[in-house]
Coordinates of C-alpha atoms in Angstrom, one line a residue:
M952 CA 78.2 21.9 -79.7
R953 CA 75.3 21.0 -77.3
S954 CA 71.8 21.6 -78.7
F955 CA 69.9 24.2 -77.1
S956 CA 66.6 26.1 -78.3
F957 CA 66.4 29.7 -78.9
R958 CA 62.2 29.6 -79.6
R959 CA 61.7 30.9 -76.1
V960 CA 64.5 33.6 -76.6
L961 CA 63.6 35.7 -80.0
S962 CA 60.9 35.1 -82.2
S963 CA 61.8 37.4 -85.0
V964 CA 65.1 39.9 -85.8
G965 CA 63.4 42.9 -84.7
L966 CA 63.3 44.6 -81.5
C967 CA 62.2 42.7 -78.5
T968 CA 60.4 44.8 -76.0
V969 CA 60.2 44.5 -72.5
L970 CA 57.4 44.7 -70.3
L971 CA 57.4 47.1 -67.6
A972 CA 57.0 46.2 -64.2
G973 CA 54.9 47.9 -61.8
Q974 CA 56.8 46.9 -58.5
A975 CA 60.2 45.3 -58.1
Q976 CA 59.6 41.8 -56.9
A977 CA 62.3 40.5 -54.0
Q978 CA 63.0 37.4 -55.8
P979 CA 64.7 37.8 -59.3
H980 CA 62.9 36.8 -62.3
D981 CA 63.9 33.8 -65.0
G982 CA 63.0 34.7 -68.3
G983 CA 62.5 37.2 -71.1
V984 CA 65.6 39.1 -73.4
L985 CA 67.5 41.7 -72.7
N986 CA 68.3 44.2 -75.6
L987 CA 71.1 46.3 -75.8
V988 CA 73.4 48.3 -78.5
A989 CA 76.4 47.2 -80.0
Q990 CA 77.9 50.8 -81.1
P991 CA 79.9 50.7 -82.5
E992 CA 79.8 47.2 -84.6
P993 CA 82.6 45.1 -83.4
P994 CA 85.3 44.3 -85.6
S995 CA 85.5 40.7 -83.6
L996 CA 83.9 39.0 -81.1
M997 CA 87.0 37.7 -79.0
H998 CA 88.2 40.4 -76.7
G999 CA 90.9 38.1 -76.2
V1000 CA 92.6 38.8 -79.2
V1001 CA 90.6 42.3 -80.0
S1002 CA 90.4 44.9 -77.0
H1003 CA 87.7 47.1 -78.8
V1004 CA 85.3 48.2 -76.4
S1005 CA 82.3 47.2 -78.5
T1006 CA 83.9 43.2 -78.4
Q1007 CA 84.6 43.6 -75.0
Y1008 CA 81.0 43.9 -74.3
V1009 CA 79.5 41.4 -76.1
S1010 CA 82.3 38.8 -75.7
G1011 CA 81.9 39.6 -71.9
K1012 CA 79.2 37.5 -71.9
I1013 CA 80.5 34.2 -73.6
L1014 CA 83.9 33.9 -72.5
Q1015 CA 85.3 34.1 -68.0
G1016 CA 88.4 35.0 -66.9
L1017 CA 90.0 33.7 -63.5
L1018 CA 88.7 36.7 -61.5
T1019 CA 87.0 40.1 -61.4
F1020 CA 86.7 42.8 -58.9
D1021 CA 84.1 44.0 -56.6
T1022 CA 83.0 48.1 -57.1
D1023 CA 85.1 48.6 -54.0
L1024 CA 87.8 47.0 -56.0
K1025 CA 88.4 43.8 -54.0
P1026 CA 88.8 40.9 -56.2
K1027 CA 86.2 38.2 -56.6
P1028 CA 86.5 34.6 -57.9
V1029 CA 85.0 33.8 -61.3
L1030 CA 86.8 30.8 -63.1
A1031 CA 88.9 30.6 -59.9
K1032 CA 87.6 29.6 -56.9
A1033 CA 90.4 30.8 -54.8
W1034 CA 93.6 31.8 -54.6
T1035 CA 96.9 32.0 -52.6
I1036 CA 100.2 34.3 -52.8
S1037 CA 103.5 33.0 -51.1
P1038 CA 104.7 35.8 -48.5
D1039 CA 107.6 36.8 -51.0
G1040 CA 105.3 37.4 -53.7
L1041 CA 106.8 34.6 -56.2
T1042 CA 104.0 31.8 -56.3
Y1043 CA 100.6 32.8 -57.0
T1044 CA 98.7 29.1 -56.8
F1045 CA 94.9 29.4 -58.4
D1046 CA 92.2 27.0 -57.9
L1047 CA 89.8 26.6 -60.3
Q1048 CA 85.6 26.2 -60.0
D1049 CA 84.9 22.1 -60.7
G1050 CA 82.3 21.1 -62.9
V1051 CA 82.8 23.8 -65.4
H1052 CA 82.1 22.7 -69.1
W1053 CA 82.8 25.1 -73.0
H1054 CA 79.9 25.7 -74.7
D1055 CA 80.7 22.8 -77.2
G1056 CA 81.2 20.6 -74.1
P1057 CA 84.5 19.4 -73.1
A1058 CA 85.9 20.1 -69.5
F1059 CA 87.5 23.3 -68.5
T1060 CA 90.7 22.5 -66.5
A1061 CA 93.9 24.3 -65.7
D1062 CA 95.6 22.8 -69.2
D1063 CA 93.2 25.8 -71.1
V1064 CA 94.6 28.2 -68.5
V1065 CA 98.4 27.5 -68.7
F1066 CA 97.5 27.4 -72.3
S1067 CA 95.8 31.1 -72.3
F1068 CA 98.8 32.6 -70.3
K1069 CA 101.9 30.6 -71.8
T1070 CA 100.9 30.4 -75.2
F1071 CA 98.2 32.4 -76.6
Y1072 CA 98.5 35.7 -74.9
P1073 CA 102.0 35.9 -75.8
E1074 CA 101.7 35.7 -79.0
V1075 CA 98.2 37.7 -79.5
D1076 CA 98.7 40.6 -76.6
K1077 CA 101.9 42.2 -76.7
R1078 CA 101.6 43.9 -73.6
L1079 CA 100.3 41.0 -71.4
G1080 CA 103.3 39.1 -73.2
G1081 CA 105.7 41.7 -72.2
I1082 CA 104.8 41.4 -68.4
I1083 CA 104.9 37.2 -68.9
T1084 CA 108.3 37.2 -70.6
E1085 CA 109.6 39.9 -68.0
Y1086 CA 108.1 38.8 -64.7
V1087 CA 106.6 35.5 -65.2
D1088 CA 109.3 32.0 -65.0
N1089 CA 106.6 29.5 -65.4
I1090 CA 103.2 28.7 -65.5
T1091 CA 102.1 25.1 -64.5
A1092 CA 99.2 22.9 -64.3
T1093 CA 99.9 21.1 -60.8
G1094 CA 96.7 19.0 -60.8
P1095 CA 93.4 19.1 -63.3
L1096 CA 92.2 22.1 -61.4
Q1097 CA 95.1 24.2 -60.0
V1098 CA 97.3 26.4 -61.9
V1099 CA 100.7 28.1 -60.4
F1100 CA 101.9 31.3 -62.0
H1101 CA 105.7 31.0 -60.6
L1102 CA 107.1 34.9 -60.3
K1103 CA 110.8 36.0 -61.6
K1104 CA 110.5 38.9 -59.2
P1105 CA 107.5 40.4 -57.7
F1106 CA 104.8 42.3 -59.6
A1107 CA 102.0 43.1 -57.7
P1108 CA 99.5 43.9 -60.4
L1109 CA 99.2 40.9 -61.5
L1110 CA 95.8 40.3 -60.4
S1111 CA 94.6 43.6 -61.8
A1112 CA 95.7 42.4 -65.0
L1113 CA 94.0 38.8 -64.8
G1114 CA 91.1 40.4 -63.1
S1115 CA 90.8 43.8 -65.5
G1116 CA 88.0 41.5 -67.6
L1117 CA 90.7 42.1 -71.0
R1118 CA 91.9 38.3 -70.8
P1119 CA 89.8 35.8 -70.6
V1120 CA 90.6 31.8 -70.9
V1121 CA 90.1 30.3 -74.1
P1122 CA 89.7 26.8 -75.0
K1123 CA 92.9 25.3 -75.5
H1124 CA 90.8 22.5 -77.9
L1125 CA 89.9 25.2 -80.5
Y1126 CA 93.1 27.4 -80.7
E1127 CA 96.1 25.3 -80.1
N1128 CA 98.4 24.8 -83.0
T1129 CA 95.9 27.5 -84.8
D1130 CA 96.2 31.1 -86.4
F1131 CA 94.9 32.8 -83.1
R1132 CA 94.1 36.0 -84.8
N1133 CA 92.3 34.5 -87.9
N1134 CA 90.7 31.9 -85.9
P1135 CA 87.3 31.2 -87.0
Y1136 CA 85.9 31.2 -83.2
N1137 CA 87.1 34.8 -83.0
L1138 CA 83.5 35.3 -84.8
K1139 CA 81.5 32.8 -83.3
P1140 CA 83.4 32.6 -79.7
V1141 CA 82.9 29.4 -77.6
G1142 CA 83.2 30.5 -73.7
T1143 CA 82.2 28.7 -70.3
G1144 CA 79.9 31.4 -69.6
P1145 CA 76.2 32.4 -68.9
F1146 CA 75.6 32.9 -72.9
V1147 CA 75.9 30.9 -75.6
F1148 CA 76.4 32.7 -79.2
V1149 CA 73.8 32.2 -81.5
E1150 CA 73.9 34.3 -84.7
W1151 CA 75.6 37.8 -86.0
K1152 CA 73.8 39.2 -88.8
R1153 CA 76.4 41.8 -89.5
G1154 CA 74.8 45.6 -89.9
A1155 CA 71.7 44.1 -87.6
Y1156 CA 72.5 42.1 -84.3
I1157 CA 73.9 39.4 -82.4
K1158 CA 72.1 37.3 -80.2
L1159 CA 73.3 35.1 -77.8
A1160 CA 71.4 32.6 -75.8
K1161 CA 71.0 31.3 -71.9
N1162 CA 73.3 28.7 -71.3
P1163 CA 71.2 25.6 -70.2
D1164 CA 74.5 24.2 -69.0
Y1165 CA 75.8 27.1 -66.9
W1166 CA 78.4 26.1 -64.3
K1167 CA 76.4 27.9 -61.3
K1168 CA 72.9 26.3 -61.0
G1169 CA 69.8 28.3 -61.3
L1170 CA 71.6 31.0 -63.6
P1171 CA 71.7 33.0 -65.9
H1172 CA 68.0 34.7 -65.1
L1173 CA 67.2 35.8 -68.7
D1174 CA 66.9 33.6 -71.7
G1175 CA 69.1 35.6 -73.9
I1176 CA 70.7 39.3 -74.8
V1177 CA 70.2 40.8 -78.6
F1178 CA 73.1 43.4 -79.0
H1179 CA 71.4 45.5 -81.7
V1180 CA 73.6 47.5 -84.5
I1181 CA 71.9 51.0 -84.5
P1182 CA 74.4 53.3 -86.5
D1183 CA 72.5 57.0 -86.0
G1184 CA 73.1 58.2 -82.5
S1185 CA 69.2 60.1 -82.6
S1186 CA 67.8 56.3 -83.2
R1187 CA 69.6 54.9 -80.4
A1188 CA 67.9 57.1 -78.4
A1189 CA 64.7 56.8 -79.5
A1190 CA 64.5 52.8 -79.0
F1191 CA 65.4 53.9 -75.6
E1192 CA 62.8 56.0 -75.2
R1193 CA 60.5 53.2 -76.6
N1194 CA 62.1 50.7 -74.6
D1195 CA 62.9 48.6 -77.5
V1196 CA 66.5 48.9 -75.7
Q1197 CA 66.9 48.6 -72.1
V1198 CA 70.5 49.7 -71.4
L1199 CA 72.7 52.7 -73.0
R1200 CA 76.3 52.6 -72.3
S1201 CA 78.5 56.2 -71.9
G1202 CA 78.7 56.6 -75.8
D1203 CA 76.1 54.7 -77.1
A1204 CA 73.9 57.8 -77.2
D1205 CA 74.6 61.4 -78.5
Y1206 CA 76.1 63.0 -74.8
S1207 CA 74.2 65.8 -76.2
D1208 CA 71.0 63.1 -75.5
L1209 CA 72.2 61.9 -72.1
K1210 CA 70.4 64.7 -69.7
R1211 CA 67.2 64.1 -71.6
L1212 CA 67.3 60.3 -71.7
S1213 CA 68.0 60.3 -67.6
A1214 CA 65.2 62.7 -67.0
L1215 CA 62.8 59.9 -68.6
P1216 CA 60.3 57.9 -66.3
N1217 CA 61.5 54.5 -65.3
V1218 CA 64.9 55.5 -66.3
Q1219 CA 68.0 55.1 -64.0
S1220 CA 71.6 56.7 -64.8
S1221 CA 74.7 55.7 -62.8
E1222 CA 78.3 56.1 -62.5
K1223 CA 78.6 52.9 -61.0
G1224 CA 80.6 49.8 -62.8
W1225 CA 83.3 51.8 -64.1
E1226 CA 85.5 51.5 -60.7
L1227 CA 88.5 49.7 -62.5
Y1228 CA 88.2 51.6 -65.3
A1229 CA 89.5 55.4 -65.4
G1230 CA 89.1 56.6 -69.0
L1231 CA 91.3 59.2 -70.6
A1232 CA 90.6 60.2 -74.2
F1233 CA 93.9 61.1 -76.1
L1234 CA 94.9 62.7 -79.6
Q1235 CA 97.5 60.0 -81.1
I1236 CA 100.2 62.0 -83.1
N1237 CA 102.0 59.9 -85.8
T1238 CA 105.7 61.1 -85.0
R1239 CA 107.2 59.6 -87.7
K1240 CA 107.3 62.3 -90.5
P1241 CA 107.0 66.2 -90.9
P1242 CA 105.7 68.4 -89.5
L1243 CA 104.6 66.0 -86.7
N1244 CA 107.9 65.1 -86.0
N1245 CA 109.0 68.0 -84.4
P1246 CA 107.9 68.4 -80.4
K1247 CA 107.2 71.9 -80.7
V1248 CA 104.7 71.2 -83.6
R1249 CA 103.0 68.7 -81.3
Q1250 CA 102.8 71.1 -78.3
A1251 CA 101.4 73.9 -80.3
I1252 CA 98.6 71.5 -81.3
L1253 CA 97.7 71.2 -77.7
Y1254 CA 97.6 74.5 -77.2
A1255 CA 95.3 75.4 -80.0
L1256 CA 92.8 73.0 -78.6
N1257 CA 90.0 74.4 -76.2
R1258 CA 89.7 71.1 -74.2
Q1259 CA 87.4 73.2 -71.4
F1260 CA 85.2 74.0 -75.2
I1261 CA 85.5 69.9 -75.8
V1262 CA 84.4 68.5 -72.6
D1263 CA 81.4 71.0 -72.2
N1264 CA 80.4 71.7 -75.6
I1265 CA 81.0 68.3 -77.7
F1266 CA 80.7 66.0 -74.7
F1267 CA 78.0 68.4 -72.6
G1268 CA 79.9 67.8 -69.4
S1269 CA 81.0 63.8 -69.7
G1270 CA 84.2 64.4 -68.1
K1271 CA 86.6 66.7 -67.4
L1272 CA 90.0 68.5 -68.5
A1273 CA 93.3 66.4 -68.7
Q1274 CA 95.4 67.2 -66.1
G1275 CA 98.4 64.8 -68.0
E1276 CA 98.9 61.6 -69.2
F1277 CA 98.2 60.0 -66.1
V1278 CA 94.5 60.4 -64.7
S1279 CA 94.7 62.7 -61.6
T1280 CA 92.8 60.1 -59.7
T1281 CA 95.5 57.9 -59.5
P1282 CA 98.3 58.9 -57.0
Y1283 CA 101.0 58.1 -59.8
H1284 CA 99.8 61.7 -61.7
D1285 CA 101.9 64.7 -60.5
P1286 CA 99.9 67.6 -59.4
Q1287 CA 102.6 70.1 -60.2
L1288 CA 102.8 69.0 -63.8
P1289 CA 103.1 71.8 -66.4
Q1290 CA 99.5 72.5 -68.0
Y1291 CA 98.6 73.4 -71.8
A1292 CA 96.3 75.9 -71.0
Y1293 CA 94.2 77.3 -74.3
D1294 CA 96.4 79.5 -76.0
V1295 CA 96.2 80.2 -79.5
K1296 CA 99.1 82.7 -79.8
K1297 CA 101.5 80.3 -78.1
A1298 CA 100.6 77.9 -80.4
K1299 CA 101.8 79.9 -83.4
A1300 CA 104.5 81.2 -81.3
L1301 CA 105.5 77.7 -81.2
I1302 CA 105.2 76.9 -85.3
A1303 CA 107.1 80.3 -85.6
E1304 CA 110.3 78.5 -83.3
S1305 CA 110.0 75.3 -85.0
G1306 CA 110.6 76.6 -88.3
V1307 CA 108.2 74.0 -89.7
D1308 CA 105.8 74.8 -92.9
V1309 CA 102.9 72.5 -91.5
G1310 CA 100.7 74.0 -94.6
A1311 CA 103.6 72.1 -96.9
V1312 CA 101.6 68.4 -96.1
R1313 CA 98.2 67.7 -95.8
I1314 CA 97.4 66.0 -92.7
R1315 CA 94.9 63.0 -92.3
L1316 CA 92.9 63.2 -89.1
L1317 CA 91.3 59.1 -89.1
N1318 CA 87.9 59.3 -87.3
G1319 CA 86.4 56.0 -86.2
E1320 CA 82.9 55.2 -85.6
K1321 CA 82.9 56.3 -82.5
G1322 CA 79.7 58.5 -82.6
G1323 CA 78.2 61.8 -83.1
A1324 CA 80.3 63.6 -80.7
W1325 CA 84.0 62.0 -82.0
E1326 CA 82.7 63.1 -85.1
R1327 CA 81.9 66.6 -84.0
L1328 CA 85.2 66.5 -82.2
A1329 CA 87.3 65.8 -85.4
E1330 CA 85.8 68.7 -87.4
Y1331 CA 86.3 70.8 -84.4
T1332 CA 90.0 70.1 -84.2
K1333 CA 90.4 70.4 -88.4
Q1334 CA 89.0 74.3 -87.3
A1335 CA 91.1 74.4 -84.4
L1336 CA 94.3 73.9 -86.3
Q1337 CA 93.3 76.0 -89.6
P1338 CA 94.9 78.9 -88.1
L1339 CA 98.2 77.6 -87.1
G1340 CA 98.6 77.0 -91.2
F1341 CA 97.7 72.8 -90.8
K1342 CA 95.4 71.8 -94.0
V1343 CA 93.9 68.9 -92.2
Q1344 CA 91.7 66.2 -94.0
V1345 CA 88.9 64.3 -91.8
V1346 CA 88.8 60.6 -93.1
T1347 CA 86.1 58.5 -91.3
S1348 CA 85.4 54.9 -91.4
D1349 CA 84.0 52.2 -89.6
A1350 CA 84.9 50.5 -86.3
A1351 CA 87.1 47.6 -88.5
T1352 CA 89.0 49.9 -90.6
W1353 CA 89.9 52.5 -87.8
F1354 CA 91.6 49.5 -86.2
Q1355 CA 93.4 48.0 -88.4
R1356 CA 94.8 51.2 -90.2
V1357 CA 95.8 52.8 -87.0
S1358 CA 97.4 49.2 -86.3
D1359 CA 99.7 49.8 -89.1
W1360 CA 100.2 53.3 -88.7
D1361 CA 98.2 54.6 -91.5
F1362 CA 97.2 58.1 -90.2
D1363 CA 99.0 61.2 -89.0
L1364 CA 96.6 62.2 -85.8
T1365 CA 93.3 60.1 -84.9
Y1366 CA 91.2 60.2 -81.6
N1367 CA 91.6 57.7 -79.0
F1368 CA 91.3 56.6 -75.5
I1369 CA 92.0 54.0 -72.9
F1370 CA 91.4 53.0 -69.7
Q1371 CA 93.8 53.3 -67.0
I1372 CA 93.5 50.1 -64.9
G1373 CA 94.9 51.0 -61.6
D1374 CA 98.8 51.3 -62.1
P1375 CA 99.6 53.0 -65.2
Y1376 CA 102.4 50.6 -66.1
L1377 CA 99.7 47.8 -66.9
T1378 CA 98.1 49.9 -69.7
S1379 CA 99.9 53.4 -70.4
A1380 CA 103.6 52.0 -70.9
Y1381 CA 102.9 50.1 -74.1
L1382 CA 101.4 53.7 -75.8
Y1383 CA 104.8 54.8 -74.8
R1384 CA 107.8 52.1 -74.9
S1385 CA 109.8 52.0 -77.9
D1386 CA 109.9 48.2 -77.7
Y1387 CA 105.9 48.4 -78.4
I1388 CA 106.5 50.2 -81.7
L1389 CA 104.7 47.0 -83.3
K1390 CA 101.7 46.6 -85.7
T1391 CA 99.4 44.8 -83.5
S1392 CA 96.9 47.3 -81.8
P1393 CA 96.0 50.6 -81.9
F1394 CA 96.8 50.1 -78.1
A1395 CA 100.6 49.5 -79.1
N1396 CA 102.8 52.5 -79.6
V1397 CA 101.7 53.5 -83.0
S1398 CA 102.8 57.2 -82.9
G1399 CA 106.5 55.4 -83.4
Y1400 CA 107.5 57.3 -79.9
S1401 CA 111.2 56.9 -79.5
S1402 CA 112.7 58.0 -76.1
P1403 CA 115.5 56.4 -74.3
E1404 CA 114.9 58.5 -71.1
A1405 CA 111.6 57.2 -71.0
D1406 CA 112.1 53.8 -72.0
A1407 CA 114.5 53.4 -68.8
L1408 CA 112.5 55.3 -66.5
W1409 CA 109.6 52.7 -67.5
T1410 CA 111.8 49.9 -66.8
K1411 CA 112.9 51.4 -63.3
I1412 CA 109.4 52.1 -62.2
A1413 CA 108.7 48.0 -63.5
N1414 CA 111.3 47.3 -60.8
T1415 CA 110.7 49.7 -58.3
P1416 CA 107.9 48.4 -55.2
V1417 CA 105.1 50.9 -54.4
S1418 CA 106.9 53.2 -52.4
P1419 CA 107.9 57.4 -52.6
E1420 CA 110.8 56.3 -54.7
R1421 CA 108.3 55.1 -57.5
T1422 CA 106.0 57.7 -57.3
Q1423 CA 108.9 60.0 -57.3
L1424 CA 109.9 58.0 -60.7
Y1425 CA 106.8 58.2 -62.1
S1426 CA 106.7 62.3 -61.9
Q1427 CA 109.8 62.4 -63.5
L1428 CA 108.3 60.2 -66.5
E1429 CA 105.1 62.2 -67.0
N1430 CA 107.0 65.5 -67.2
V1431 CA 109.1 63.9 -70.0
L1432 CA 106.1 62.7 -71.9
N1433 CA 104.1 65.9 -71.2
N1434 CA 107.2 67.9 -72.7
D1435 CA 107.7 65.6 -75.9
L1436 CA 104.3 65.4 -76.7
P1437 CA 103.8 62.1 -79.1
I1438 CA 99.7 61.6 -77.3
A1439 CA 98.1 64.7 -76.4
P1440 CA 95.7 64.3 -73.4
I1441 CA 92.4 65.8 -73.6
F1442 CA 89.9 64.9 -70.8
E1443 CA 89.4 62.5 -68.3
M1444 CA 86.1 60.3 -69.4
R1445 CA 82.8 60.2 -67.4
N1446 CA 80.7 57.0 -67.7
Q1447 CA 77.4 56.9 -67.3
T1448 CA 75.0 54.3 -67.8
L1449 CA 71.1 55.0 -68.4
F1450 CA 69.1 52.2 -67.9
H1451 CA 65.5 51.3 -67.7
T1452 CA 64.4 50.1 -64.0
Q1453 CA 63.0 47.1 -64.9
V1454 CA 67.2 45.7 -65.4
K1455 CA 68.2 44.3 -62.3
N1456 CA 71.8 43.4 -61.2
L1457 CA 73.2 45.0 -63.7
L1458 CA 76.3 47.5 -61.8
Q1459 CA 77.4 44.7 -59.7
T1460 CA 81.4 44.9 -60.6
A1461 CA 84.2 47.1 -60.9
T1462 CA 83.8 46.2 -64.9
S1463 CA 80.1 45.6 -65.0
L1464 CA 79.2 46.3 -68.3
N1465 CA 82.0 44.0 -69.7
E1466 CA 81.0 41.2 -67.1
D1467 CA 78.9 38.2 -67.6
Y1468 CA 75.4 39.1 -67.1
E1469 CA 74.5 35.9 -64.8
S1470 CA 72.6 37.6 -62.1
V1471 CA 70.7 40.2 -64.1
Y1472 CA 67.3 40.0 -64.3
L1473 CA 64.3 41.8 -65.9
D1474 CA 61.3 42.7 -63.5
A1475 CA 58.9 41.7 -65.7
P1476 CA 60.2 39.8 -68.6
A1477 CA 58.7 39.7 -71.8
P1478 CA 56.3 36.3 -72.4

């Protein structure tokens, strides 16, 4: 691996304080260390294998994709410098950046792209693998810096899938002929990005350093980035107040602290940088065994949850009531969808109609380490279901254990969230389609939901071009899912980012916090 010095980046394990600047400068400063929070501590540092929010946050500075999207949702180049789409929509040609090298030295070429999307992702990402199998006829390298995707039939969301920030190009020379999921470089990633991996001290920090050979001359500006692992929400807030960390993502601080922290001097709050991600929080229900295999019981659960109370008092207004299985900001949501208004009387009536003794077995609500609000939500859910006769046990685990247990279907109830990236087919389909009842990820069909009617509608949607007919198909599908309710939608998420004002160029793309931070700089970097 190419050598570099981390001496200037960090002199101790402790938090690095960045001095405040009196006035913003017209030209970016070079130098300084940006201190962030890894909350929760990621289970892996390779977001091509583990699509966990913390993994994406760290790994996105190291590994890069072909393209991204600006805040107006227009595609912009990353490792692909340009692309063309044939008039029939069946051929996508990507011209790649020249002079790019992996952090350990070898040149980045078209072979890495072909390997990533033809071999790597079909194995580790069943969602993208399904798209490739269904829509892609072949992926070929027509030169050292040109890749062509040959499609079987048009697939309009292809650029969204490639530019979501979730599918970086992986180094063929380090992954070919290996066990992709257990490759040691998942924990010490090698990429093409502006920052190189230095050290991961579990329970304490993850250090990245400036890539001295980055393919964009003059970038990055920062000497390094440190992600601090601070399990306690109040300690994270205190670190931000002291300017020991300069940025808090939505969820890094307890939602009850956001208003106070955003009012601090020299602190800015913004909801920019999430334009491609429409967040939906939901309750996943394991439908495989009684009493949760009964749709009336699942409907009763949603009626028993006061979701407006959840938004207002647990997440302190950082969201709005979910209107259905597809977020309300997408044109594919049916505004006439029947709603589950808070109604305990209705919930009890549905339990009676089901004929099921819901108290016969203990229900395990698996809570991941997502912070105080999610822990309070789990306890609230336990209390809200007691009047219906449920015996709920809240089981709290760390992020890695939660990821594995949900992937293995080892839960009864669990809260989760996804970002619906444009067309719901790209993300939501895999939560519901019966061919995705797989032990691969919490973002597959871990509920065990199987509906021939829903499966048929997903297939029709995939094969129907953007049109009123496709919108109507989505309406039919959302009504089916809303009645069967294997997943109970809770609220649409508002993603607020807090940062000290000396942090510049932070929110530049539609997936900003998961991006590479190549142009981020500090007004007054530490000496």
